[in-house]
C-alpha cells in the first residue's frame, strides 16, 4: 500500500534531484524530474544506459502533451483520447521543453500518460498548477536493472531510492501489461496499421467508428 508518508517522500526526492523506482502498467523503472537535467543524467549513470538512448516522459494529463511536443497531429490526438491513460507511448517532434538529456539528442520525444495508480498519484502530487506548461513530468527508464543485465522480474515490489542518500522504501504495484509505441511523425496510413494491433479501451460500431 502506498502510504501518504511514502508518497510525500517520493515527491520530495523527485523535487530535489533524486531518482526513484516507479511502477507503471508495464514495468518498474527509474524515474526523475524530466526538467532537472542533472537528475535525468543520474538515471543514465545508475543504469549504465547510453546517453543516446532516449527516455519516456510520463505526463499527468493528456493536455500536457502540447507543451512537450512542438507539433501534435490529429492522428496523435485521436490516439491519446482513445488509449490514455494507458500503455501507449507516442513519439512526436520535441518542443524546447524536451532537452537533449531526455531525448538522447534526437529531434523527437517519447511521451505517455500512465494508468498505474501509483504513477498517477506521484504525478498528481508533484503538481504544478492548472497550466500544462507548469505541471511537472517525470522521465522513466524501463526496468530497474542496469543496461548490461537482462531484465528482472516485474512482479517484485520496486524500491524508491535517493540516489545521493541511499534511502529506500517499498512501493507496491499491480501486474504489468503489454505496451505499445507509435511514432506519430509517420503518415496516417502507417499509424492506422499500427493501431490495428493495439488493445482498444473504446468500443466501436460495425463501421469501425469509436463509441467511447
Tab-separated table of C-alpha atoms in Angstrom:
chain	number	residue	atom	x	y	z
A	1	UNK	CA	0.000	0.000	0.000
A	2	UNK	CA	1.261	3.466	-0.894
A	3	UNK	CA	1.025	5.461	2.327
A	4	UNK	CA	0.841	9.248	2.454
A	5	UNK	CA	4.292	9.365	4.069
A	6	UNK	CA	5.795	7.234	1.317
A	7	UNK	CA	4.144	9.341	-1.377
A	8	UNK	CA	5.434	12.534	0.216
A	9	UNK	CA	8.950	11.111	0.393
A	10	UNK	CA	8.891	10.057	-3.274
A	11	UNK	CA	7.751	13.547	-4.324
A	12	UNK	CA	10.406	15.160	-2.113
A	13	UNK	CA	13.127	13.116	-3.789
A	14	UNK	CA	11.901	13.985	-7.278
A	15	UNK	CA	11.732	17.689	-6.467
A	16	UNK	CA	15.278	17.681	-5.128
A	17	UNK	CA	17.080	15.812	-7.877
A	18	UNK	CA	16.600	12.280	-6.589
A	19	UNK	CA	15.898	9.151	-8.583
A	20	UNK	CA	13.112	6.775	-7.597
A	21	UNK	CA	11.902	3.394	-8.810
A	22	UNK	CA	8.337	3.839	-10.025
A	23	UNK	CA	5.809	1.251	-11.231
A	24	UNK	CA	3.836	1.717	-14.428
A	25	UNK	CA	1.360	-0.664	-16.003
A	26	UNK	CA	4.216	-2.230	-17.995
A	27	UNK	CA	7.439	-2.179	-15.953
A	28	UNK	CA	9.151	-0.816	-12.896
A	29	UNK	CA	11.514	1.911	-13.979
A	30	UNK	CA	13.897	4.513	-12.638
A	31	UNK	CA	12.260	7.944	-12.660
A	32	UNK	CA	13.464	11.520	-12.262
A	33	UNK	CA	12.133	15.038	-12.763
A	34	UNK	CA	12.052	15.481	-16.546
A	35	UNK	CA	13.210	19.102	-16.309
A	36	UNK	CA	16.100	18.510	-13.916
A	37	UNK	CA	18.961	17.726	-16.297
A	38	UNK	CA	21.297	16.536	-13.551
A	39	UNK	CA	18.641	14.157	-12.214
A	40	UNK	CA	17.965	12.843	-15.728
A	41	UNK	CA	21.661	12.203	-16.286
A	42	UNK	CA	21.747	10.435	-12.920
A	43	UNK	CA	19.238	7.910	-14.290
A	44	UNK	CA	21.595	7.180	-17.184
A	45	UNK	CA	24.544	6.830	-14.805
A	46	UNK	CA	22.745	4.457	-12.433
A	47	UNK	CA	21.635	2.187	-15.269
A	48	UNK	CA	24.784	2.464	-17.357
A	49	UNK	CA	22.464	3.500	-20.179
A	50	UNK	CA	23.981	5.074	-23.307
A	51	UNK	CA	23.267	8.810	-23.404
A	52	UNK	CA	21.878	8.452	-26.941
A	53	UNK	CA	19.053	6.162	-25.760
A	54	UNK	CA	16.071	8.449	-25.050
A	55	UNK	CA	13.788	8.189	-22.040
A	56	UNK	CA	9.990	8.286	-21.965
A	57	UNK	CA	8.363	11.395	-20.492
A	58	UNK	CA	5.412	10.447	-18.285
A	59	UNK	CA	2.729	13.124	-18.066
A	60	UNK	CA	-0.024	13.693	-15.531
A	61	UNK	CA	-2.593	14.697	-18.178
A	62	UNK	CA	-3.050	14.343	-21.912
A	63	UNK	CA	-3.401	18.142	-22.017
A	64	UNK	CA	0.305	18.365	-21.142
A	65	UNK	CA	1.276	16.795	-24.467
A	66	UNK	CA	1.405	20.060	-26.386
A	67	UNK	CA	3.944	21.556	-24.004
A	68	UNK	CA	6.364	18.692	-24.742
A	69	UNK	CA	5.786	18.323	-28.485
A	70	UNK	CA	6.025	21.202	-30.956
A	71	UNK	CA	3.514	19.555	-33.283
A	72	UNK	CA	0.746	17.121	-32.367
A	73	UNK	CA	-1.032	15.811	-35.479
A	74	UNK	CA	-4.708	14.928	-35.360
A	75	UNK	CA	-3.804	11.226	-35.520
A	76	UNK	CA	-1.811	11.555	-32.312
A	77	UNK	CA	-4.634	13.418	-30.609
A	78	UNK	CA	-7.068	10.640	-31.523
A	79	UNK	CA	-4.687	8.012	-30.187
A	80	UNK	CA	-4.265	9.922	-26.933
A	81	UNK	CA	-8.014	10.232	-26.491
A	82	UNK	CA	-8.518	6.527	-27.179
A	83	UNK	CA	-5.659	4.974	-25.220
A	84	UNK	CA	-4.577	7.368	-22.454
A	85	UNK	CA	-4.178	6.829	-19.600
A	86	UNK	CA	-2.622	3.544	-20.633
A	87	UNK	CA	0.381	1.655	-22.018
A	88	UNK	CA	0.780	3.650	-25.226
A	89	UNK	CA	3.873	5.748	-25.966
A	90	UNK	CA	3.652	8.461	-28.627
A	91	UNK	CA	6.811	9.661	-30.398
A	92	UNK	CA	6.461	13.250	-31.601
A	93	UNK	CA	8.622	16.189	-32.711
A	94	UNK	CA	10.015	17.578	-29.491
A	95	UNK	CA	9.438	21.062	-28.112
A	96	UNK	CA	12.095	23.175	-26.437
A	97	UNK	CA	10.932	21.774	-23.108
A	98	UNK	CA	12.332	18.341	-24.013
A	99	UNK	CA	16.088	18.632	-23.621
A	100	UNK	CA	18.850	16.594	-25.244
A	101	UNK	CA	19.329	14.794	-21.939
A	102	UNK	CA	15.784	13.410	-22.221
A	103	UNK	CA	15.672	12.745	-25.965
A	104	UNK	CA	19.197	11.418	-26.410
A	105	UNK	CA	19.884	14.295	-28.786
A	106	UNK	CA	17.097	13.229	-31.149
A	107	UNK	CA	14.527	15.592	-32.635
A	108	UNK	CA	11.621	13.582	-31.202
A	109	UNK	CA	10.315	12.961	-27.706
A	110	UNK	CA	8.515	9.882	-26.371
A	111	UNK	CA	5.521	10.654	-24.162
A	112	UNK	CA	2.947	8.691	-22.228
A	113	UNK	CA	0.177	9.202	-19.665
A	114	UNK	CA	0.436	6.177	-17.365
A	115	UNK	CA	-2.560	4.342	-15.985
A	116	UNK	CA	-0.915	2.734	-12.972
A	117	UNK	CA	-2.422	4.205	-9.778
A	118	UNK	CA	0.952	4.692	-8.048
A	119	UNK	CA	2.449	6.532	-11.033
A	120	UNK	CA	-0.648	8.709	-11.294
A	121	UNK	CA	-0.588	9.544	-7.588
A	122	UNK	CA	3.062	10.577	-7.781
A	123	UNK	CA	2.486	12.746	-10.853
A	124	UNK	CA	-0.570	14.373	-9.283
A	125	UNK	CA	1.320	15.049	-6.057
A	126	UNK	CA	4.165	16.696	-7.975
A	127	UNK	CA	1.594	19.250	-9.078
A	128	UNK	CA	2.484	22.447	-10.852
A	129	UNK	CA	-0.907	24.092	-11.202
A	130	UNK	CA	-3.620	24.073	-13.825
A	131	UNK	CA	-1.371	25.168	-16.704
A	132	UNK	CA	0.131	22.241	-18.686
A	133	UNK	CA	3.369	24.176	-19.167
A	134	UNK	CA	3.813	24.337	-15.390
A	135	UNK	CA	2.944	20.768	-14.457
A	136	UNK	CA	5.878	18.554	-13.558
A	137	UNK	CA	6.557	15.413	-15.594
A	138	UNK	CA	8.958	12.571	-14.952
A	139	UNK	CA	11.210	10.639	-17.275
A	140	UNK	CA	11.347	6.901	-16.789
A	141	UNK	CA	13.948	4.382	-17.916
A	142	UNK	CA	12.255	0.971	-18.317
A	143	UNK	CA	13.390	-1.703	-15.847
A	144	UNK	CA	15.326	-1.065	-12.673
A	145	UNK	CA	18.221	-3.335	-13.701
A	146	UNK	CA	21.385	-1.932	-15.251
A	147	UNK	CA	21.662	-1.689	-19.026
A	148	UNK	CA	24.197	-4.545	-19.148
A	149	UNK	CA	22.000	-7.046	-17.300
A	150	UNK	CA	18.998	-9.000	-18.504
A	151	UNK	CA	15.607	-7.609	-17.379
A	152	UNK	CA	14.496	-8.679	-13.935
A	153	UNK	CA	11.058	-9.840	-12.890
A	154	UNK	CA	8.451	-7.107	-12.584
A	155	UNK	CA	6.373	-8.972	-10.011
A	156	UNK	CA	8.521	-7.866	-7.055
A	157	UNK	CA	7.783	-4.542	-5.338
A	158	UNK	CA	10.013	-1.755	-6.669
A	159	UNK	CA	12.154	0.433	-4.479
A	160	UNK	CA	12.020	4.202	-4.124
A	161	UNK	CA	15.627	5.298	-3.709
A	162	UNK	CA	17.505	8.515	-3.098
A	163	UNK	CA	20.455	8.494	-5.485
A	164	UNK	CA	22.500	10.580	-3.078
A	165	UNK	CA	21.476	9.216	0.322
A	166	UNK	CA	20.765	5.558	-0.389
A	167	UNK	CA	17.460	5.530	1.488
A	168	UNK	CA	14.836	3.128	0.254
A	169	UNK	CA	11.147	2.419	0.653
A	170	UNK	CA	8.856	-0.193	-0.845
A	171	UNK	CA	6.070	0.665	-3.289
A	172	UNK	CA	3.511	-1.987	-4.139
A	173	UNK	CA	2.215	-2.312	-7.670
A	174	UNK	CA	-0.150	-4.394	-9.748
A	175	UNK	CA	0.983	-6.743	-12.501
A	176	UNK	CA	2.329	-5.062	-15.649
A	177	UNK	CA	0.576	-5.257	-19.033
A	178	UNK	CA	1.788	-5.177	-22.619
A	179	UNK	CA	2.847	-1.805	-24.016
A	180	UNK	CA	2.820	-0.271	-27.476
A	181	UNK	CA	4.814	2.525	-29.079
A	182	UNK	CA	3.629	4.591	-32.015
A	183	UNK	CA	5.748	7.109	-33.892
A	184	UNK	CA	3.332	9.872	-34.744
A	185	UNK	CA	5.595	11.603	-37.172
A	186	UNK	CA	4.587	8.912	-39.667
A	187	UNK	CA	1.632	9.152	-42.111
A	188	UNK	CA	-1.906	8.349	-41.053
A	189	UNK	CA	-1.985	5.114	-43.063
A	190	UNK	CA	1.061	3.808	-41.231
A	191	UNK	CA	-0.492	4.814	-37.937
A	192	UNK	CA	-3.698	3.005	-38.784
A	193	UNK	CA	-1.794	-0.204	-39.433
A	194	UNK	CA	-0.003	0.066	-36.100
A	195	UNK	CA	-3.120	0.962	-34.165
A	196	UNK	CA	-4.904	-2.106	-35.515
A	197	UNK	CA	-2.581	-4.246	-33.396
A	198	UNK	CA	-3.260	-2.366	-30.162
A	199	UNK	CA	-5.743	-3.476	-27.478
A	200	UNK	CA	-8.518	-0.878	-27.529
A	201	UNK	CA	-10.199	0.509	-24.471
A	202	UNK	CA	-13.041	2.014	-26.504
A	203	UNK	CA	-15.763	0.096	-28.315
A	204	UNK	CA	-16.588	0.520	-31.996
A	205	UNK	CA	-19.680	0.086	-34.084
A	206	UNK	CA	-19.787	-2.004	-37.279
A	207	UNK	CA	-18.420	0.825	-39.363
A	208	UNK	CA	-15.347	0.999	-37.106
A	209	UNK	CA	-16.241	4.365	-35.590
A	210	UNK	CA	-15.479	4.925	-31.931
A	211	UNK	CA	-18.362	4.729	-29.477
A	212	UNK	CA	-16.437	5.641	-26.320
